[in-house]
């Protein structure tokens, strides 16, 4: 089995350790006996994200996010939408998550176009939502996710997207409705940095399993000794006052 | 504030024309006479309270390097302004993401060779309270100072406030890397903060800028006062191609992505804008040749307005070469003779936790602060250049001063340690020890080889137990973890308290 991981805009959308997610996806692939190749796709390039099995898009600073928003709309967008409909696994973090929605109305009144893959909109907020966060994930049968959020945009989900989970500690999508992240089919968006996948290996494996399944693979993911990851996850829960309460 | 007789500094380009005998006198150092020298009850009270809290704080074993300063400012908000006004030779400020502390200490070492009394915030307390505390240290109860000059490292976000108060003679900016994003927002904001600070300083202040960092060099564009640039002019030390990444900054002139002919590390290098033609300014202080001497440091040759300077820099890490250039550039404006610059550089002892070398029996400990990916990578590079027996100890905290988001560990290139085959042991400690352990696992270290010990004291014990005879323990702590491990070392008599550091 071979998986192609597309890293969209690694040069512009790579804030806060987003690279960690790519490291985790490739490492875990090799532990599962899957050969993984990473394809970096930059603005202006003709390489198609849609030819990948997993597409990752990270967060970026305002200026960079603006730059990729237009590239995403005009160049990668249509193919990426088709890919999403075809079941390609897509993970968007923070700024990348926002661009998976319909649009991002920034604090200065500017409107950045999104891909509309997830039914959600983001509006620039005044206060930056910063801090450790823990989420009970609906997608993963209630398993917890831990990370660090740092965003001023507030995201509101429409009918077509389900929240990735409920906020146990922190702010989440908008700090108002108690939701965090969003998913639809195999597309997942979240505000969690940390990086998110290292301390939540079940999310990494969920995404990989979906990618394998889409390729018609029968490969069963191997059990990996995640002792260290679990310890780190537990420590992060403990840090937000949820120590000992959650079991994964 | 009274202003003594001095020439108005000419505009930019001046250093090129006057390459010898530049003296500090030209450059707007504040004068002593007549500045609030009368007795001031408020100041007296502030100083008494400050010294009292400082004494108490040290008695309790804390450094007292900024809290007493905050007390003082509460009682006497004008304290910094007045004290800075008493510095006969003015104030030098060092700011930027990495290298502030080491650059300031290098300058202090050179000015020490010159024989000038310098008031410093040597322990790295670089917020406004720390600046006040530096002056508190230098003053007696009556507000009289022994120093002729203040040399202060200033946190980037504090620059606007600090420059307004200090009216510095010169400001050196080392570099801008991503650091502490959860505090300052994005990198461009940091640059804007510093730019705002330069406006507060006024046109007499000399800017000393790293020509190789376009975000820093861009500060010189349109600056009304004199600017002195430093940089590396030895392309064989760098890499030819520049991998594009988000840290390769836009042109400060037009916003287009810059093109590099060579990079030394991160986005430091020789660049030019393909769109508008804005390019790296030619530096007045430049590295011409460099020879590495392993863990003992470097031999370097610099071109300066005063001619060629050859010196040994007794500290490893290529980033310290940049610090030496910054220091050499900064003392140009003080009129320090080349011989004294050499003496100052060669007599340098690494500052608090910046490749600081300690000896415990037959074992050496090298303390190297890590606080952002670029700095982390540079430290790892220096560790890798040592092929002797060694143990590595990571102490990762996530308190406010460390940055509360530990994501940055994933941006550091731990993969270059190649799974730790070269190490006799690896220990992770600190509040986020688990995060570091996971990072190492994904960098290819066997999980069973990673020892976890949260408390710095115990973690150090483990390291001492593991290090082979004659080996080195590399301790890589974040900022607050550095304070903790330093305290452990000091309790055992292996290190001096940081407030006693020169």
mmCIF file of N, CA and C in Angstrom, chain A residues 11-12 14-20 23-24 27-28 31 42 60-64 128 130 132 148 150 193-195 198-199 225-226 228-229 231-232 235 239, chain B residues 178 181-182 185-188 244-247 250 255 257 398 404-408 410-413 415 432 434-435 437-439 441-444 447 450 452:
data_model
loop_
_atom_site.group_PDB
_atom_site.id
_atom_site.type_symbol
_atom_site.label_atom_id
_atom_site.label_comp_id
_atom_site.label_asym_id
_atom_site.label_seq_id
_atom_site.Cartn_x
_atom_site.Cartn_y
_atom_site.Cartn_z
ATOM 1 N N UNK A 11 5.080 26.476 2.267
ATOM 2 C CA UNK A 11 5.922 27.664 2.410
ATOM 3 C C UNK A 11 5.176 28.811 3.075
ATOM 4 N N UNK A 12 3.876 28.859 2.906
ATOM 5 C CA UNK A 12 3.127 30.008 3.414
ATOM 6 C C UNK A 12 2.231 29.667 4.606
ATOM 7 N N UNK A 14 2.371 27.515 7.456
ATOM 8 C CA UNK A 14 3.133 26.573 8.282
ATOM 9 C C UNK A 14 3.398 27.127 9.676
ATOM 10 N N UNK A 15 2.410 27.788 10.216
ATOM 11 C CA UNK A 15 2.564 28.340 11.561
ATOM 12 C C UNK A 15 2.534 27.263 12.634
ATOM 13 N N UNK A 16 3.086 27.598 13.794
ATOM 14 C CA UNK A 16 2.835 26.810 14.998
ATOM 15 C C UNK A 16 2.988 25.312 14.825
ATOM 16 N N UNK A 17 4.087 24.904 14.267
ATOM 17 C CA UNK A 17 4.352 23.466 14.247
ATOM 18 C C UNK A 17 3.429 22.639 13.382
ATOM 19 N N UNK A 18 2.835 23.236 12.360
ATOM 20 C CA UNK A 18 1.977 22.443 11.481
ATOM 21 C C UNK A 18 2.751 21.310 10.819
ATOM 22 N N UNK A 19 4.045 21.556 10.636
ATOM 23 C CA UNK A 19 4.936 20.549 10.089
ATOM 24 C C UNK A 19 4.876 19.254 10.899
ATOM 25 N N UNK A 20 4.600 19.377 12.182
ATOM 26 C CA UNK A 20 4.515 18.206 13.049
ATOM 27 C C UNK A 20 3.478 17.208 12.563
ATOM 28 N N UNK A 23 4.985 15.192 9.795
ATOM 29 C CA UNK A 23 5.946 14.248 10.378
ATOM 30 C C UNK A 23 5.210 13.044 10.945
ATOM 31 N N UNK A 24 4.119 13.298 11.665
ATOM 32 C CA UNK A 24 3.375 12.209 12.304
ATOM 33 C C UNK A 24 2.708 11.319 11.255
ATOM 34 N N UNK A 27 5.500 9.199 9.596
ATOM 35 C CA UNK A 27 6.047 8.201 10.527
ATOM 36 C C UNK A 27 5.066 7.069 10.783
ATOM 37 N N UNK A 28 3.822 7.445 11.035
ATOM 38 C CA UNK A 28 2.836 6.415 11.369
ATOM 39 C C UNK A 28 2.557 5.527 10.152
ATOM 40 N N UNK A 31 5.179 2.988 10.219
ATOM 41 C CA UNK A 31 4.939 2.003 11.282
ATOM 42 C C UNK A 31 3.799 1.054 10.918
ATOM 43 N N UNK A 42 2.851 24.372 -3.854
ATOM 44 C CA UNK A 42 2.964 25.793 -3.514
ATOM 45 C C UNK A 42 2.059 26.632 -4.401
ATOM 46 N N UNK A 60 -1.649 30.040 8.754
ATOM 47 C CA UNK A 60 -0.699 31.028 8.261
ATOM 48 C C UNK A 60 -0.965 32.384 8.862
ATOM 49 N N UNK A 61 -0.010 33.282 8.704
ATOM 50 C CA UNK A 61 -0.226 34.655 9.141
ATOM 51 C C UNK A 61 -1.188 35.325 8.159
ATOM 52 N N UNK A 62 -1.759 36.439 8.553
ATOM 53 C CA UNK A 62 -2.799 37.095 7.759
ATOM 54 C C UNK A 62 -2.386 37.304 6.308
ATOM 55 N N UNK A 63 -1.170 37.848 6.134
ATOM 56 C CA UNK A 63 -0.713 38.177 4.791
ATOM 57 C C UNK A 63 -0.625 36.920 3.921
ATOM 58 N N UNK A 64 -0.067 35.849 4.492
ATOM 59 C CA UNK A 64 0.094 34.611 3.737
ATOM 60 C C UNK A 64 -1.250 33.961 3.454
ATOM 61 N N UNK A 128 -8.288 37.775 20.555
ATOM 62 C CA UNK A 128 -7.645 36.528 20.117
ATOM 63 C C UNK A 128 -7.966 35.431 21.107
ATOM 64 N N UNK A 130 -6.774 32.356 22.706
ATOM 65 C CA UNK A 130 -5.468 31.714 22.871
ATOM 66 C C UNK A 130 -5.472 30.820 24.098
ATOM 67 N N UNK A 132 -4.591 26.560 25.906
ATOM 68 C CA UNK A 132 -4.729 25.112 25.785
ATOM 69 C C UNK A 132 -6.200 24.763 25.636
ATOM 70 N N UNK A 148 -3.536 23.310 21.270
ATOM 71 C CA UNK A 148 -3.389 24.709 21.641
ATOM 72 C C UNK A 148 -4.034 25.541 20.545
ATOM 73 N N UNK A 150 -5.068 29.368 18.846
ATOM 74 C CA UNK A 150 -4.586 30.750 18.778
ATOM 75 C C UNK A 150 -5.177 31.373 17.518
ATOM 76 N N UNK A 193 -3.693 23.419 17.273
ATOM 77 C CA UNK A 193 -2.268 23.254 17.021
ATOM 78 C C UNK A 193 -1.739 22.350 18.129
ATOM 79 N N UNK A 194 -0.434 22.246 18.204
ATOM 80 C CA UNK A 194 0.071 21.541 19.382
ATOM 81 C C UNK A 194 1.352 20.748 19.220
ATOM 82 N N UNK A 195 1.628 20.191 18.117
ATOM 83 C CA UNK A 195 0.796 19.972 16.932
ATOM 84 C C UNK A 195 -0.347 19.017 17.272
ATOM 85 N N UNK A 198 0.427 14.590 16.912
ATOM 86 C CA UNK A 198 1.309 13.830 17.817
ATOM 87 C C UNK A 198 0.641 13.415 19.129
ATOM 88 N N UNK A 199 -0.124 14.319 19.723
ATOM 89 C CA UNK A 199 -0.720 13.975 21.017
ATOM 90 C C UNK A 199 -2.111 13.373 20.881
ATOM 91 N N UNK A 225 2.607 0.971 19.550
ATOM 92 C CA UNK A 225 2.769 1.273 20.969
ATOM 93 C C UNK A 225 2.760 2.786 21.156
ATOM 94 N N UNK A 226 1.621 3.306 21.608
ATOM 95 C CA UNK A 226 1.469 4.748 21.754
ATOM 96 C C UNK A 226 1.604 5.210 23.199
ATOM 97 N N UNK A 228 3.957 6.698 24.880
ATOM 98 C CA UNK A 228 4.427 8.069 25.064
ATOM 99 C C UNK A 228 3.362 9.091 24.684
ATOM 100 N N UNK A 229 2.703 8.831 23.543
ATOM 101 C CA UNK A 229 1.671 9.750 23.070
ATOM 102 C C UNK A 229 0.532 9.835 24.080
ATOM 103 N N UNK A 231 0.700 9.238 27.282
ATOM 104 C CA UNK A 231 1.180 9.956 28.468
ATOM 105 C C UNK A 231 1.112 11.470 28.222
ATOM 106 N N UNK A 232 1.552 11.880 27.023
ATOM 107 C CA UNK A 232 1.538 13.304 26.702
ATOM 108 C C UNK A 232 0.105 13.831 26.619
ATOM 109 N N UNK A 235 -1.171 14.200 30.119
ATOM 110 C CA UNK A 235 -0.569 15.362 30.769
ATOM 111 C C UNK A 235 -1.254 16.643 30.298
ATOM 112 N N UNK A 239 -3.394 19.325 32.460
ATOM 113 C CA UNK A 239 -3.059 20.737 32.478
ATOM 114 C C UNK A 239 -4.280 21.642 32.397
ATOM 115 N N UNK B 178 10.538 33.942 14.271
ATOM 116 C CA UNK B 178 9.294 33.654 14.964
ATOM 117 C C UNK B 178 9.582 33.249 16.386
ATOM 118 N N UNK B 181 4.777 33.460 19.592
ATOM 119 C CA UNK B 181 3.669 33.996 18.810
ATOM 120 C C UNK B 181 2.403 34.174 19.630
ATOM 121 N N UNK B 182 2.291 33.358 20.648
ATOM 122 C CA UNK B 182 1.079 33.493 21.457
ATOM 123 C C UNK B 182 1.078 34.813 22.216
ATOM 124 N N UNK B 185 1.505 37.960 18.730
ATOM 125 C CA UNK B 185 0.840 37.844 17.450
ATOM 126 C C UNK B 185 1.882 37.514 16.416
ATOM 127 N N UNK B 186 1.802 38.109 15.313
ATOM 128 C CA UNK B 186 2.609 37.639 14.215
ATOM 129 C C UNK B 186 3.886 38.456 14.058
ATOM 130 N N UNK B 187 4.813 37.859 13.335
ATOM 131 C CA UNK B 187 6.146 38.438 13.219
ATOM 132 C C UNK B 187 6.119 39.879 12.698
ATOM 133 N N UNK B 188 5.261 40.127 11.735
ATOM 134 C CA UNK B 188 5.199 41.484 11.184
ATOM 135 C C UNK B 188 4.808 42.502 12.260
ATOM 136 N N UNK B 244 12.425 28.217 -0.276
ATOM 137 C CA UNK B 244 11.383 29.171 0.085
ATOM 138 C C UNK B 244 10.586 28.629 1.264
ATOM 139 N N UNK B 245 10.399 29.455 2.239
ATOM 140 C CA UNK B 245 9.442 29.085 3.277
ATOM 141 C C UNK B 245 8.833 30.371 3.818
ATOM 142 N N UNK B 246 7.889 30.224 4.703
ATOM 143 C CA UNK B 246 7.146 31.409 5.130
ATOM 144 C C UNK B 246 8.040 32.395 5.856
ATOM 145 N N UNK B 247 9.230 31.921 6.279
ATOM 146 C CA UNK B 247 10.098 32.840 6.984
ATOM 147 C C UNK B 247 10.949 33.635 6.016
ATOM 148 N N UNK B 250 8.966 39.145 2.914
ATOM 149 C CA UNK B 250 8.695 39.960 1.746
ATOM 150 C C UNK B 250 9.610 41.170 1.728
ATOM 151 N N UNK B 255 6.904 44.409 -0.963
ATOM 152 C CA UNK B 255 6.100 43.252 -0.554
ATOM 153 C C UNK B 255 6.319 41.985 -1.367
ATOM 154 N N UNK B 257 8.243 38.686 -2.779
ATOM 155 C CA UNK B 257 9.126 37.741 -2.093
ATOM 156 C C UNK B 257 10.576 37.949 -2.548
ATOM 157 N N UNK B 398 6.304 25.536 29.780
ATOM 158 C CA UNK B 398 5.370 26.306 28.950
ATOM 159 C C UNK B 398 4.731 27.432 29.750
ATOM 160 N N UNK B 404 3.482 29.806 25.845
ATOM 161 C CA UNK B 404 2.590 28.781 26.400
ATOM 162 C C UNK B 404 2.223 27.715 25.373
ATOM 163 N N UNK B 405 2.573 27.941 24.117
ATOM 164 C CA UNK B 405 2.291 26.962 23.060
ATOM 165 C C UNK B 405 3.581 26.210 22.742
ATOM 166 N N UNK B 406 3.571 24.903 22.934
ATOM 167 C CA UNK B 406 4.799 24.141 22.681
ATOM 168 C C UNK B 406 4.883 23.610 21.249
ATOM 169 N N UNK B 407 3.968 24.024 20.389
ATOM 170 C CA UNK B 407 3.988 23.576 18.985
ATOM 171 C C UNK B 407 5.342 23.791 18.330
ATOM 172 N N UNK B 408 6.033 24.822 18.751
ATOM 173 C CA UNK B 408 7.299 25.170 18.099
ATOM 174 C C UNK B 408 8.328 24.049 18.174
ATOM 175 N N UNK B 410 7.932 21.243 17.201
ATOM 176 C CA UNK B 410 7.789 20.479 15.959
ATOM 177 C C UNK B 410 8.406 21.212 14.781
ATOM 178 N N UNK B 411 8.685 22.493 14.943
ATOM 179 C CA UNK B 411 9.343 23.246 13.875
ATOM 180 C C UNK B 411 10.861 23.161 13.975
ATOM 181 N N UNK B 412 11.353 22.732 15.127
ATOM 182 C CA UNK B 412 12.800 22.565 15.266
ATOM 183 C C UNK B 412 13.200 21.255 14.595
ATOM 184 N N UNK B 413 14.374 21.259 14.047
ATOM 185 C CA UNK B 413 14.811 20.133 13.231
ATOM 186 C C UNK B 413 15.516 19.073 14.072
ATOM 187 N N UNK B 415 15.271 16.053 13.812
ATOM 188 C CA UNK B 415 15.663 14.944 12.941
ATOM 189 C C UNK B 415 17.165 14.957 12.678
ATOM 190 N N UNK B 432 6.623 20.275 30.297
ATOM 191 C CA UNK B 432 6.135 19.633 29.085
ATOM 192 C C UNK B 432 7.112 18.556 28.613
ATOM 193 N N UNK B 434 6.670 15.472 28.448
ATOM 194 C CA UNK B 434 6.002 14.477 27.594
ATOM 195 C C UNK B 434 6.000 14.932 26.135
ATOM 196 N N UNK B 435 5.746 16.219 25.935
ATOM 197 C CA UNK B 435 5.726 16.743 24.572
ATOM 198 C C UNK B 435 7.077 16.554 23.896
ATOM 199 N N UNK B 437 9.308 14.326 24.704
ATOM 200 C CA UNK B 437 9.534 12.896 24.495
ATOM 201 C C UNK B 437 8.866 12.439 23.201
ATOM 202 N N UNK B 438 7.635 12.874 22.987
ATOM 203 C CA UNK B 438 6.928 12.497 21.761
ATOM 204 C C UNK B 438 7.650 13.069 20.541
ATOM 205 N N UNK B 439 8.120 14.314 20.689
ATOM 206 C CA UNK B 439 8.854 14.922 19.572
ATOM 207 C C UNK B 439 10.065 14.070 19.191
ATOM 208 N N UNK B 441 10.539 10.886 19.817
ATOM 209 C CA UNK B 441 10.116 9.601 19.250
ATOM 210 C C UNK B 441 9.891 9.742 17.743
ATOM 211 N N UNK B 442 9.194 10.819 17.352
ATOM 212 C CA UNK B 442 8.907 11.011 15.932
ATOM 213 C C UNK B 442 10.124 11.501 15.153
ATOM 214 N N UNK B 443 11.161 11.930 15.878
ATOM 215 C CA UNK B 443 12.410 12.289 15.196
ATOM 216 C C UNK B 443 13.301 11.057 15.049
ATOM 217 N N UNK B 444 12.774 9.911 15.468
ATOM 218 C CA UNK B 444 13.497 8.670 15.225
ATOM 219 C C UNK B 444 14.225 8.087 16.419
ATOM 220 N N UNK B 447 11.752 4.961 21.714
ATOM 221 C CA UNK B 447 11.062 5.462 22.918
ATOM 222 C C UNK B 447 11.709 4.976 24.210
ATOM 223 N N UNK B 450 14.444 7.112 25.783
ATOM 224 C CA UNK B 450 14.151 8.463 26.285
ATOM 225 C C UNK B 450 13.763 8.390 27.755
ATOM 226 N N UNK B 452 12.433 10.056 31.172
ATOM 227 C CA UNK B 452 11.639 11.214 31.551
ATOM 228 C C UNK B 452 11.779 11.487 33.039
#
